[in-house]
mmCIF file of C-alpha atoms in Angstrom:
data_model
loop_
_atom_site.group_PDB
_atom_site.id
_atom_site.type_symbol
_atom_site.label_atom_id
_atom_site.label_comp_id
_atom_site.label_asym_id
_atom_site.label_seq_id
_atom_site.Cartn_x
_atom_site.Cartn_y
_atom_site.Cartn_z
ATOM 1 C CA MET A 28 0.000 0.000 0.000
ATOM 2 C CA ASP A 29 1.584 3.314 -1.088
ATOM 3 C CA ARG A 30 1.866 6.285 1.236
ATOM 4 C CA LYS A 31 -0.844 8.294 -0.516
ATOM 5 C CA LYS A 32 -3.375 5.503 -0.192
ATOM 6 C CA LEU A 33 -2.323 4.867 3.385
ATOM 7 C CA PHE A 34 -2.878 8.511 4.302
ATOM 8 C CA SER A 35 -6.242 8.428 2.526
ATOM 9 C CA GLN A 36 -7.272 5.369 4.539
ATOM 10 C CA PHE A 37 -6.096 6.977 7.748
ATOM 11 C CA ALA A 38 -7.925 10.206 6.937
ATOM 12 C CA TRP A 39 -11.232 8.432 6.367
ATOM 13 C CA VAL A 40 -10.924 6.198 9.414
ATOM 14 C CA SER A 41 -9.560 8.857 11.766
ATOM 15 C CA VAL A 42 -12.007 11.619 10.807
ATOM 16 C CA GLY A 43 -14.979 9.275 11.117
ATOM 17 C CA ARG A 44 -13.790 7.807 14.402
ATOM 18 C CA LEU A 45 -12.772 11.164 15.831
ATOM 19 C CA LEU A 46 -16.158 12.730 15.124
ATOM 20 C CA GLY A 47 -17.828 9.585 16.406
ATOM 21 C CA ALA A 48 -15.666 9.722 19.531
ATOM 22 C CA LEU A 49 -16.616 13.305 20.253
ATOM 23 C CA ILE A 50 -20.305 12.501 19.870
ATOM 24 C CA GLN A 51 -19.979 9.402 22.052
ATOM 25 C CA ALA A 52 -18.033 11.309 24.708
ATOM 26 C CA ALA A 53 -20.695 14.041 24.754
ATOM 27 C CA THR A 54 -23.450 11.418 25.067
ATOM 28 C CA MET A 55 -21.592 9.706 27.914
ATOM 29 C CA LEU A 56 -21.166 13.019 29.707
ATOM 30 C CA LEU A 57 -24.886 13.679 29.394
ATOM 31 C CA LEU A 58 -25.591 10.226 30.783
ATOM 32 C CA ALA A 59 -23.167 10.814 33.681
ATOM 33 C CA ARG A 60 -24.854 14.088 34.492
ATOM 34 C CA ASP A 61 -28.357 12.602 34.286
ATOM 35 C CA LEU A 62 -27.518 9.599 36.462
ATOM 36 C CA GLY A 63 -25.193 11.177 39.047
ATOM 37 C CA PRO A 64 -21.904 9.677 40.347
ATOM 38 C CA HIS A 65 -23.450 6.718 42.226
ATOM 39 C CA ASP A 66 -25.779 5.407 39.484
ATOM 40 C CA PHE A 67 -23.250 6.192 36.773
ATOM 41 C CA GLY A 68 -20.665 4.187 38.692
ATOM 42 C CA VAL A 69 -23.013 1.180 38.784
ATOM 43 C CA PHE A 70 -23.889 1.623 35.116
ATOM 44 C CA SER A 71 -20.243 1.913 34.066
ATOM 45 C CA ALA A 72 -19.246 -1.186 36.019
ATOM 46 C CA ALA A 73 -21.909 -3.208 34.189
ATOM 47 C CA PHE A 74 -21.102 -1.557 30.848
ATOM 48 C CA GLY A 75 -17.403 -2.302 31.233
ATOM 49 C CA ALA A 76 -18.148 -5.950 31.978
ATOM 50 C CA MET A 77 -20.223 -6.155 28.786
ATOM 51 C CA ILE A 78 -17.304 -4.831 26.728
ATOM 52 C CA VAL A 79 -15.187 -7.651 28.146
ATOM 53 C CA PHE A 80 -17.944 -10.108 27.172
ATOM 54 C CA GLN A 81 -17.788 -8.702 23.641
ATOM 55 C CA ALA A 82 -14.070 -9.361 23.442
ATOM 56 C CA ALA A 83 -14.475 -12.825 24.941
ATOM 57 C CA PHE A 84 -16.975 -13.877 22.268
ATOM 58 C CA ASP A 85 -14.924 -12.535 19.357
ATOM 59 C CA PRO A 86 -12.051 -15.031 19.145
ATOM 60 C CA GLY A 87 -9.852 -12.645 17.182
ATOM 61 C CA ILE A 88 -11.830 -13.177 13.984
ATOM 62 C CA ALA A 89 -12.193 -9.492 13.088
ATOM 63 C CA THR A 90 -8.446 -8.834 13.180
ATOM 64 C CA MET A 91 -7.706 -12.137 11.481
ATOM 65 C CA VAL A 92 -10.098 -11.306 8.614
ATOM 66 C CA VAL A 93 -8.345 -7.960 8.043
ATOM 67 C CA LYS A 94 -4.930 -9.597 7.772
ATOM 68 C CA GLU A 95 -6.008 -12.647 5.744
ATOM 69 C CA ARG A 96 -8.150 -10.717 3.259
ATOM 70 C CA ALA A 97 -5.433 -8.094 2.765
ATOM 71 C CA ALA A 98 -3.080 -10.925 1.800
ATOM 72 C CA ASP A 99 -5.622 -12.935 -0.286
ATOM 73 C CA PRO A 100 -9.155 -11.574 -0.943
ATOM 74 C CA ALA A 101 -10.314 -14.997 -2.211
ATOM 75 C CA ASN A 102 -9.200 -16.900 0.888
ATOM 76 C CA PRO A 103 -12.087 -19.297 1.752
ATOM 77 C CA LEU A 104 -11.157 -18.977 5.414
ATOM 78 C CA ILE A 105 -12.772 -15.514 5.462
ATOM 79 C CA HIS A 106 -16.269 -16.729 4.582
ATOM 80 C CA THR A 107 -16.074 -19.554 7.120
ATOM 81 C CA ALA A 108 -14.908 -17.156 9.830
ATOM 82 C CA LEU A 109 -17.802 -14.777 9.196
ATOM 83 C CA ARG A 110 -20.295 -17.667 9.407
ATOM 84 C CA ILE A 111 -18.884 -18.530 12.818
ATOM 85 C CA THR A 112 -19.462 -14.971 14.029
ATOM 86 C CA ASP A 113 -23.152 -15.322 13.138
ATOM 87 C CA ARG A 114 -23.516 -18.061 15.722
ATOM 88 C CA LEU A 115 -21.329 -16.362 18.295
ATOM 89 C CA ALA A 116 -23.547 -13.267 18.160
ATOM 90 C CA PHE A 117 -26.568 -15.187 19.475
ATOM 91 C CA ILE A 118 -24.492 -16.769 22.235
ATOM 92 C CA LEU A 119 -23.134 -13.353 23.226
ATOM 93 C CA ALA A 120 -26.613 -11.818 23.461
ATOM 94 C CA PHE A 121 -27.820 -14.521 25.852
ATOM 95 C CA SER A 122 -24.557 -14.458 27.838
ATOM 96 C CA VAL A 123 -25.048 -10.746 28.561
ATOM 97 C CA ALA A 124 -28.810 -10.892 29.147
ATOM 98 C CA ILE A 125 -28.858 -13.790 31.622
ATOM 99 C CA PRO A 126 -26.542 -12.169 34.240
ATOM 100 C CA LEU A 127 -28.533 -8.919 33.989
ATOM 101 C CA VAL A 128 -31.771 -10.781 34.685
ATOM 102 C CA ILE A 129 -30.187 -12.590 37.648
ATOM 103 C CA LEU A 130 -28.796 -9.317 39.055
ATOM 104 C CA GLY A 131 -32.172 -7.632 38.536
ATOM 105 C CA ILE A 132 -33.944 -10.342 40.510
ATOM 106 C CA ALA A 133 -31.324 -10.884 43.218
ATOM 107 C CA LEU A 134 -29.911 -7.385 43.783
ATOM 108 C CA ASP A 135 -31.660 -4.443 42.158
ATOM 109 C CA PRO A 136 -34.381 -4.035 39.472
ATOM 110 C CA TYR A 137 -32.135 -1.273 38.079
ATOM 111 C CA PHE A 138 -30.292 -3.946 36.069
ATOM 112 C CA PHE A 139 -33.467 -4.710 34.078
ATOM 113 C CA LEU A 140 -33.084 -1.238 32.560
ATOM 114 C CA LEU A 141 -29.808 -2.367 30.998
ATOM 115 C CA LEU A 142 -31.215 -5.433 29.202
ATOM 116 C CA PRO A 143 -31.241 -3.760 25.744
ATOM 117 C CA LEU A 144 -27.464 -3.634 26.001
ATOM 118 C CA ALA A 145 -27.449 -7.400 25.369
ATOM 119 C CA ILE A 146 -28.715 -6.681 21.845
ATOM 120 C CA TRP A 147 -26.220 -3.848 21.464
ATOM 121 C CA ALA A 148 -23.270 -6.004 22.552
ATOM 122 C CA ALA A 149 -24.063 -8.774 20.074
ATOM 123 C CA CYS A 150 -25.026 -6.614 17.098
ATOM 124 C CA GLU A 151 -22.191 -4.086 17.371
ATOM 125 C CA ARG A 152 -19.522 -6.765 17.718
ATOM 126 C CA HIS A 153 -21.066 -8.681 14.831
ATOM 127 C CA ALA A 154 -21.198 -5.585 12.606
ATOM 128 C CA ASP A 155 -17.610 -4.615 13.430
ATOM 129 C CA THR A 156 -16.423 -8.069 12.379
ATOM 130 C CA TRP A 157 -18.172 -7.814 9.006
ATOM 131 C CA LEU A 158 -16.786 -4.291 8.575
ATOM 132 C CA SER A 159 -13.282 -5.765 8.637
ATOM 133 C CA VAL A 160 -13.849 -6.924 5.037
ATOM 134 C CA PRO A 161 -14.128 -3.448 3.415
ATOM 135 C CA LEU A 162 -11.360 -2.182 5.706
ATOM 136 C CA ALA A 163 -9.018 -4.889 4.414
ATOM 137 C CA ASP A 164 -10.091 -4.014 0.857
ATOM 138 C CA GLY A 165 -8.879 -0.458 1.359
ATOM 139 C CA ASP A 166 -12.374 1.050 1.581
ATOM 140 C CA ALA A 167 -12.383 2.895 4.891
ATOM 141 C CA ARG A 168 -15.328 5.109 3.984
ATOM 142 C CA ILE A 169 -17.894 2.451 4.868
ATOM 143 C CA ASN A 170 -16.416 2.010 8.346
ATOM 144 C CA SER A 171 -16.322 5.739 9.004
ATOM 145 C CA GLN A 172 -19.818 6.408 7.693
ATOM 146 C CA ASN A 173 -21.261 3.510 9.672
ATOM 147 C CA LEU A 174 -19.616 4.560 12.925
ATOM 148 C CA LEU A 175 -20.613 8.183 12.542
ATOM 149 C CA ALA A 176 -24.219 7.291 11.737
ATOM 150 C CA ARG A 177 -24.395 5.011 14.791
ATOM 151 C CA ARG A 178 -23.090 7.663 17.145
ATOM 152 C CA ILE A 179 -25.355 10.437 15.820
ATOM 153 C CA ILE A 180 -28.521 8.320 15.895
ATOM 154 C CA THR A 181 -27.709 7.015 19.384
ATOM 155 C CA ALA A 182 -27.232 10.558 20.710
ATOM 156 C CA LEU A 183 -30.454 11.807 19.129
ATOM 157 C CA LEU A 184 -32.500 8.850 20.367
ATOM 158 C CA TYR A 185 -31.078 9.218 23.873
ATOM 159 C CA ILE A 186 -31.755 12.950 24.087
ATOM 160 C CA GLY A 187 -35.264 12.522 22.704
ATOM 161 C CA ALA A 188 -36.112 9.712 25.121
ATOM 162 C CA VAL A 189 -34.847 11.641 28.167
ATOM 163 C CA ILE A 190 -36.804 14.729 27.129
ATOM 164 C CA VAL A 191 -40.069 12.746 27.118
ATOM 165 C CA GLY A 192 -39.288 11.344 30.579
ATOM 166 C CA VAL A 193 -37.705 7.934 29.932
ATOM 167 C CA ASN A 194 -35.206 6.752 32.562
ATOM 168 C CA ALA A 195 -31.694 7.776 31.433
ATOM 169 C CA ALA A 196 -30.137 4.312 31.845
ATOM 170 C CA PHE A 197 -32.881 2.631 29.815
ATOM 171 C CA ALA A 198 -32.903 5.416 27.230
ATOM 172 C CA PHE A 199 -29.188 5.002 26.608
ATOM 173 C CA SER A 200 -29.380 1.206 26.535
ATOM 174 C CA ALA A 201 -32.312 1.174 24.114
ATOM 175 C CA ALA A 202 -30.707 3.794 21.840
ATOM 176 C CA MET A 203 -27.512 1.750 21.631
ATOM 177 C CA ALA A 204 -29.462 -1.425 20.862
ATOM 178 C CA VAL A 205 -31.601 0.105 18.090
ATOM 179 C CA THR A 206 -28.670 1.701 16.265
ATOM 180 C CA ALA A 207 -26.489 -1.417 16.527
ATOM 181 C CA LEU A 208 -29.265 -3.612 15.098
ATOM 182 C CA ILE A 209 -29.897 -1.279 12.159
ATOM 183 C CA SER A 210 -26.166 -1.029 11.526
ATOM 184 C CA LEU A 211 -25.768 -4.805 11.429
ATOM 185 C CA ILE A 212 -28.573 -5.249 8.911
ATOM 186 C CA VAL A 213 -27.140 -2.599 6.585
ATOM 187 C CA ILE A 214 -23.540 -3.793 6.840
ATOM 188 C CA ARG A 215 -24.353 -7.437 6.149
ATOM 189 C CA LYS A 216 -26.189 -6.425 2.993
ATOM 190 C CA ILE A 217 -23.245 -4.304 1.788
ATOM 191 C CA VAL A 218 -20.501 -6.801 2.596
ATOM 192 C CA ARG A 219 -22.293 -9.835 1.143
ATOM 193 C CA GLY A 220 -21.849 -8.328 -2.311
ATOM 194 C CA ARG A 221 -18.070 -8.273 -1.811
ATOM 195 C CA LEU A 222 -17.670 -11.870 -0.685
ATOM 196 C CA THR A 223 -16.856 -14.838 -2.856
ATOM 197 C CA ILE A 224 -19.232 -17.471 -1.548
ATOM 198 C CA MET A 225 -17.429 -20.772 -1.144
ATOM 199 C CA PRO A 226 -18.245 -24.072 0.536
ATOM 200 C CA PRO A 227 -16.746 -24.256 4.016
ATOM 201 C CA ARG A 228 -13.231 -25.677 3.986
ATOM 202 C CA HIS A 229 -12.252 -24.956 7.545
ATOM 203 C CA THR A 230 -13.614 -26.175 10.846
ATOM 204 C CA PHE A 231 -14.251 -24.058 13.916
ATOM 205 C CA ARG A 232 -11.121 -25.508 15.500
ATOM 206 C CA GLU A 233 -8.986 -24.504 12.515
ATOM 207 C CA ILE A 234 -10.314 -20.950 12.593
ATOM 208 C CA ILE A 235 -9.601 -20.643 16.310
ATOM 209 C CA ARG A 236 -6.102 -22.046 15.840
ATOM 210 C CA ILE A 237 -5.323 -19.154 13.491
ATOM 211 C CA SER A 238 -7.239 -16.400 15.270
ATOM 212 C CA TRP A 239 -6.610 -17.077 18.954
ATOM 213 C CA PRO A 240 -3.534 -14.799 19.308
ATOM 214 C CA TYR A 241 -5.635 -11.873 18.048
ATOM 215 C CA TRP A 242 -8.411 -12.892 20.439
ATOM 216 C CA LEU A 243 -6.012 -13.037 23.366
ATOM 217 C CA ASN A 244 -4.712 -9.558 22.564
ATOM 218 C CA SER A 245 -8.245 -8.162 22.219
ATOM 219 C CA LEU A 246 -9.459 -9.812 25.414
ATOM 220 C CA GLY A 247 -6.352 -8.733 27.283
ATOM 221 C CA THR A 248 -6.842 -5.139 26.160
ATOM 222 C CA GLN A 249 -10.604 -4.975 26.734
ATOM 223 C CA ALA A 250 -10.335 -6.617 30.155
ATOM 224 C CA ARG A 251 -9.131 -3.239 31.375
ATOM 225 C CA ASN A 252 -12.816 -2.268 31.311
ATOM 226 C CA LEU A 253 -13.238 -4.308 34.496
ATOM 227 C CA ASP A 254 -11.342 -1.554 36.306
ATOM 228 C CA THR A 255 -14.510 0.370 37.194
ATOM 229 C CA LEU A 256 -16.046 -2.773 38.672
ATOM 230 C CA ILE A 257 -12.932 -3.293 40.804
ATOM 231 C CA VAL A 258 -12.821 0.343 41.927
ATOM 232 C CA SER A 259 -16.506 0.132 42.849
ATOM 233 C CA ALA A 260 -15.822 -2.941 44.977
ATOM 234 C CA VAL A 261 -12.880 -1.459 46.893
ATOM 235 C CA ALA A 262 -13.702 2.279 46.979
ATOM 236 C CA GLY A 263 -17.487 2.498 46.645
ATOM 237 C CA ALA A 264 -19.877 3.480 43.869
ATOM 238 C CA SER A 265 -19.266 7.233 44.154
ATOM 239 C CA GLN A 266 -15.483 6.949 43.690
ATOM 240 C CA ALA A 267 -16.194 4.503 40.883
ATOM 241 C CA GLY A 268 -18.467 7.153 39.378
ATOM 242 C CA PHE A 269 -15.647 9.722 39.411
ATOM 243 C CA TYR A 270 -13.282 7.190 37.867
ATOM 244 C CA ALA A 271 -15.906 6.046 35.351
ATOM 245 C CA ALA A 272 -16.515 9.621 34.247
ATOM 246 C CA THR A 273 -12.772 9.756 33.590
ATOM 247 C CA SER A 274 -12.409 6.462 31.724
ATOM 248 C CA ARG A 275 -15.640 6.750 29.724
ATOM 249 C CA ALA A 276 -14.963 10.343 28.694
ATOM 250 C CA THR A 277 -11.370 9.650 27.660
ATOM 251 C CA GLY A 278 -11.986 6.242 26.060
ATOM 252 C CA PRO A 279 -13.310 7.716 22.805
ATOM 253 C CA LEU A 280 -10.197 9.906 22.575
ATOM 254 C CA ARG A 281 -8.169 6.770 21.887
ATOM 255 C CA LEU A 282 -9.956 6.370 18.571
ATOM 256 C CA LEU A 283 -7.451 8.619 16.802
ATOM 257 C CA SER A 284 -4.656 6.142 17.458
ATOM 258 C CA THR A 285 -6.810 3.037 17.014
ATOM 259 C CA SER A 286 -7.908 4.405 13.642
ATOM 260 C CA MET A 287 -4.327 4.514 12.517
ATOM 261 C CA ALA A 288 -3.729 1.094 14.050
ATOM 262 C CA ALA A 289 -6.591 -0.347 11.974
ATOM 263 C CA VAL A 290 -4.949 0.990 8.808
ATOM 264 C CA LEU A 291 -1.433 -0.105 9.794
ATOM 265 C CA LEU A 292 -2.363 -3.763 10.290
ATOM 266 C CA PRO A 293 -3.073 -4.631 6.620
ATOM 267 C CA ALA A 294 -0.342 -2.214 5.508
ATOM 268 C CA SER A 295 2.326 -3.796 7.692
ATOM 269 C CA ALA A 296 1.220 -7.254 6.518
ATOM 270 C CA THR A 297 1.772 -6.426 2.857
ATOM 271 C CA THR A 298 4.326 -3.602 2.726
ATOM 272 C CA SER A 299 7.800 -4.037 1.305
ATOM 273 C CA GLU A 300 10.940 -3.481 3.340
ATOM 274 C CA LYS A 301 11.650 -0.110 1.768
ATOM 275 C CA GLN A 302 8.267 1.222 2.946
ATOM 276 C CA ILE A 303 8.528 0.240 6.595
ATOM 277 C CA ARG A 304 10.158 3.536 7.595
ATOM 278 C CA SER A 305 7.214 5.423 6.063
ATOM 279 C CA LEU A 306 4.898 3.541 8.408
ATOM 280 C CA PHE A 307 6.941 4.541 11.426
ATOM 281 C CA ARG A 308 7.038 8.176 10.369
ATOM 282 C CA MET A 309 3.253 8.071 10.397
ATOM 283 C CA VAL A 310 3.325 6.436 13.838
ATOM 284 C CA TRP A 311 5.347 9.282 15.332
ATOM 285 C CA PHE A 312 3.159 11.847 13.579
ATOM 286 C CA VAL A 313 0.067 10.372 15.255
ATOM 287 C CA VAL A 314 1.759 10.100 18.659
ATOM 288 C CA VAL A 315 2.921 13.723 18.579
ATOM 289 C CA SER A 316 -0.549 14.843 17.466
ATOM 290 C CA CYS A 317 -2.095 12.915 20.348
ATOM 291 C CA ALA A 318 0.371 14.440 22.820
ATOM 292 C CA ILE A 319 -0.571 17.943 21.694
ATOM 293 C CA LEU A 320 -4.298 17.157 21.815
ATOM 294 C CA TYR A 321 -4.239 15.485 25.228
ATOM 295 C CA GLY A 322 -1.918 18.136 26.685
ATOM 296 C CA GLY A 323 -4.330 20.864 25.622
ATOM 297 C CA LEU A 324 -7.273 18.990 27.098
ATOM 298 C CA MET A 325 -5.459 18.556 30.418
ATOM 299 C CA MET A 326 -5.306 22.324 30.835
ATOM 300 C CA ILE A 327 -9.031 22.861 30.277
ATOM 301 C CA VAL A 328 -10.264 19.863 32.282
ATOM 302 C CA PRO A 329 -11.404 21.919 35.342
ATOM 303 C CA ILE A 330 -13.518 24.183 33.141
ATOM 304 C CA MET A 331 -14.948 21.283 31.106
ATOM 305 C CA VAL A 332 -15.894 19.231 34.173
ATOM 306 C CA LYS A 333 -17.668 22.150 35.787
ATOM 307 C CA LEU A 334 -19.435 23.048 32.534
ATOM 308 C CA PHE A 335 -20.586 19.581 31.449
ATOM 309 C CA LEU A 336 -20.832 17.578 34.680
ATOM 310 C CA GLY A 337 -21.351 20.166 37.412
ATOM 311 C CA GLU A 338 -19.831 20.704 40.846
ATOM 312 C CA ILE A 339 -20.819 17.205 41.940
ATOM 313 C CA TYR A 340 -18.052 15.765 39.726
ATOM 314 C CA GLN A 341 -15.167 17.898 41.075
ATOM 315 C CA GLY A 342 -13.574 14.677 42.331
ATOM 316 C CA ALA A 343 -13.059 13.572 38.719
ATOM 317 C CA ILE A 344 -10.770 16.475 37.697
ATOM 318 C CA LEU A 345 -7.364 15.158 38.840
ATOM 319 C CA PRO A 346 -8.058 11.537 37.758
ATOM 320 C CA LEU A 347 -9.067 12.836 34.341
ATOM 321 C CA GLN A 348 -5.817 14.776 33.959
ATOM 322 C CA VAL A 349 -3.775 11.738 35.012
ATOM 323 C CA VAL A 350 -5.472 9.480 32.472
ATOM 324 C CA LEU A 351 -5.096 12.048 29.683
ATOM 325 C CA ALA A 352 -1.332 12.012 30.270
ATOM 326 C CA GLY A 353 -1.319 8.219 30.053
ATOM 327 C CA LEU A 354 -3.275 8.191 26.792
ATOM 328 C CA VAL A 355 -0.159 9.250 24.878
ATOM 329 C CA PHE A 356 1.415 5.909 25.790
ATOM 330 C CA ALA A 357 -1.872 4.137 25.070
ATOM 331 C CA ALA A 358 -1.686 5.538 21.522
ATOM 332 C CA LEU A 359 1.880 4.320 21.141
ATOM 333 C CA SER A 360 0.895 0.856 22.393
ATOM 334 C CA SER A 361 -2.003 0.566 19.921
ATOM 335 C CA LEU A 362 0.198 1.491 16.960
ATOM 336 C CA PHE A 363 3.078 -0.762 18.002
ATOM 337 C CA SER A 364 0.662 -3.672 18.547
ATOM 338 C CA SER A 365 -0.856 -3.314 15.097
ATOM 339 C CA ILE A 366 2.506 -3.238 13.303
ATOM 340 C CA LEU A 367 3.787 -6.237 15.247
ATOM 341 C CA GLN A 368 0.621 -8.226 14.496
ATOM 342 C CA GLY A 369 0.970 -7.468 10.802
ATOM 343 C CA ALA A 370 4.616 -8.547 10.960
ATOM 344 C CA GLY A 371 3.650 -11.935 12.418
ATOM 345 C CA LEU A 372 4.425 -11.249 16.102
ATOM 346 C CA GLN A 373 0.822 -11.602 17.250
ATOM 347 C CA TYR A 374 1.775 -14.047 20.020
ATOM 348 C CA PHE A 375 4.122 -11.554 21.653
ATOM 349 C CA VAL A 376 1.515 -8.791 21.360
ATOM 350 C CA ALA A 377 -1.118 -11.010 22.980
ATOM 351 C CA LYS A 378 1.125 -11.982 25.896
ATOM 352 C CA THR A 379 2.012 -8.337 26.470
ATOM 353 C CA ALA A 380 -1.643 -7.285 26.466
ATOM 354 C CA VAL A 381 -2.582 -9.927 29.016
ATOM 355 C CA THR A 382 0.376 -9.161 31.282
ATOM 356 C CA THR A 383 -0.146 -5.396 31.333
ATOM 357 C CA THR A 384 -3.910 -5.719 31.801
ATOM 358 C CA LEU A 385 -3.428 -7.980 34.812
ATOM 359 C CA ALA A 386 -1.011 -5.407 36.215
ATOM 360 C CA CYS A 387 -3.560 -2.659 35.539
ATOM 361 C CA LEU A 388 -6.421 -4.444 37.311
ATOM 362 C CA ILE A 389 -4.313 -5.429 40.322
ATOM 363 C CA LEU A 390 -2.895 -1.923 40.688
ATOM 364 C CA ALA A 391 -6.339 -0.368 40.120
ATOM 365 C CA GLY A 392 -7.629 -2.375 43.074
ATOM 366 C CA ILE A 393 -4.711 -1.309 45.264
ATOM 367 C CA GLY A 394 -4.803 2.295 44.079
ATOM 368 C CA GLY A 395 -8.579 2.492 44.438
ATOM 369 C CA LEU A 396 -8.379 1.147 47.965
ATOM 370 C CA LEU A 397 -5.658 3.601 48.996
ATOM 371 C CA ALA A 398 -6.565 6.729 47.030
ATOM 372 C CA GLY A 399 -9.935 6.167 45.350
ATOM 373 C CA ALA A 400 -10.372 7.406 41.781
ATOM 374 C CA ILE A 401 -6.942 9.098 41.707
ATOM 375 C CA GLY A 402 -5.141 5.872 42.616
ATOM 376 C CA ALA A 403 -7.056 3.931 39.966
ATOM 377 C CA ALA A 404 -6.239 6.566 37.349
ATOM 378 C CA LEU A 405 -2.523 6.295 38.166
ATOM 379 C CA ALA A 406 -2.747 2.517 37.765
ATOM 380 C CA LEU A 407 -4.393 2.816 34.353
ATOM 381 C CA SER A 408 -1.800 5.280 33.062
ATOM 382 C CA PHE A 409 1.068 3.180 34.395
ATOM 383 C CA SER A 410 -0.251 0.124 32.542
ATOM 384 C CA PHE A 411 -0.148 2.070 29.269
ATOM 385 C CA ILE A 412 3.452 3.158 29.931
ATOM 386 C CA LEU A 413 4.441 -0.420 30.768
ATOM 387 C CA GLN A 414 2.812 -1.832 27.640
ATOM 388 C CA SER A 415 4.465 0.650 25.277
ATOM 389 C CA ALA A 416 7.863 0.015 26.902
ATOM 390 C CA ILE A 417 7.573 -3.760 26.459
ATOM 391 C CA LEU A 418 6.480 -3.437 22.819
ATOM 392 C CA ALA A 419 9.300 -1.008 21.987
ATOM 393 C CA ALA A 420 11.989 -3.722 22.041
ATOM 394 C CA PRO A 421 10.598 -5.917 19.208
ATOM 395 C CA ILE A 422 9.648 -2.791 17.259
ATOM 396 C CA THR A 423 13.289 -1.691 17.318
ATOM 397 C CA ARG A 424 14.440 -5.136 16.158
ATOM 398 C CA LEU A 425 11.822 -5.118 13.394
ATOM 399 C CA ILE A 426 13.071 -1.788 12.022
ATOM 400 C CA ARG A 427 16.691 -2.958 12.034
ATOM 401 C CA ARG A 428 15.869 -6.305 10.422
ATOM 402 C CA ARG A 429 13.767 -4.858 7.609
ATOM 403 C CA THR A 430 16.254 -2.071 6.990
ATOM 404 C CA ALA A 431 19.063 -4.622 6.732
ATOM 405 C CA ARG A 432 17.059 -6.718 4.267
ATOM 406 C CA HIS A 433 16.336 -3.673 2.143
ATOM 407 C CA ARG A 434 20.011 -2.721 2.031
ATOM 408 C CA GLN A 435 20.982 -6.262 1.024
ATOM 409 C CA SER A 436 18.397 -6.318 -1.767
ATOM 410 C CA THR A 437 19.674 -3.021 -3.166
ATOM 411 C CA THR A 438 23.304 -4.132 -3.173
ATOM 412 C CA ILE A 439 22.649 -7.399 -4.998
#
């Protein structure tokens, strides 16, 4: 993939995801304000657990499809993998719904309000997997347009429902479910026209054998969303609400780097040695851009919290600034992980993700117990620093190896 096309892909993906992130962050802030710290803490703990469920029921197929289709669009493995995701979507929906029903009966009817999120979890994960096909084909517009449409419709449905008096938690859950279902229907229709329908040649076990390193990396990364649940357990729902306002508001900001990471994966899988340095120049461009963006946001955090969340969320200011500083290293980790996966080092990436996530969750529990939301925020940022440091070593070796190969090829 040449540099011009790579920049075009990045522009489409990043602009769409960035606008979508801003809309999602604004919607989350409205939800936090409508629910208050305590209820938002409970909601975020459940929501974070559902994101982990999503990762658990996507055995790396989405990332695998991007890499395999970029290498060979006619690979029959792709069609078989997508058929498997159809079945996994139903299992995921029931796996999210059943615990919510049990919690609603045993603990608090509040959890019944979150039941539509079972539909959201299954449909959004399913749609994102199918969207990996046009992304691998070099058509990032579909991904960007789909994401942006989902975020806008969700925000409008949520605001409209709250205005007419619907409970905020149910309004958000239902809005997410409706938009994810519509998105899935549209995306399946679009992507089916791109696929070469072939009889299945691979079993479920064969697909998992290929995809499990990507699944382990995804699960290891998404398991960080259990941090709010842990903070709630050790520091109480209110401190969890402050921390959740931090993590949920800053989470969408990572989409700038993950957009580039999505483009780098197929590019690093197919690029020639002489182009590898171009990829890394783009990596540092994105990291520097993120540092400038997050640094600017850190300075206006006190004003933004007071304006959008109110005085009741003053306890979220310092944790928010701490996490914003750590997001620079989160961006670096995402980009390094994508390049290493494309270069065939998916096992190392997966092990690193699991190790650093375990460190994050353990330290979040300790930090939350000792210093509430601030301690948990420090733990999250430290885990990003640790992950980027571990991934830097193989990245350095990769640059040297590919540069050496290029020099040898030019001297022959």
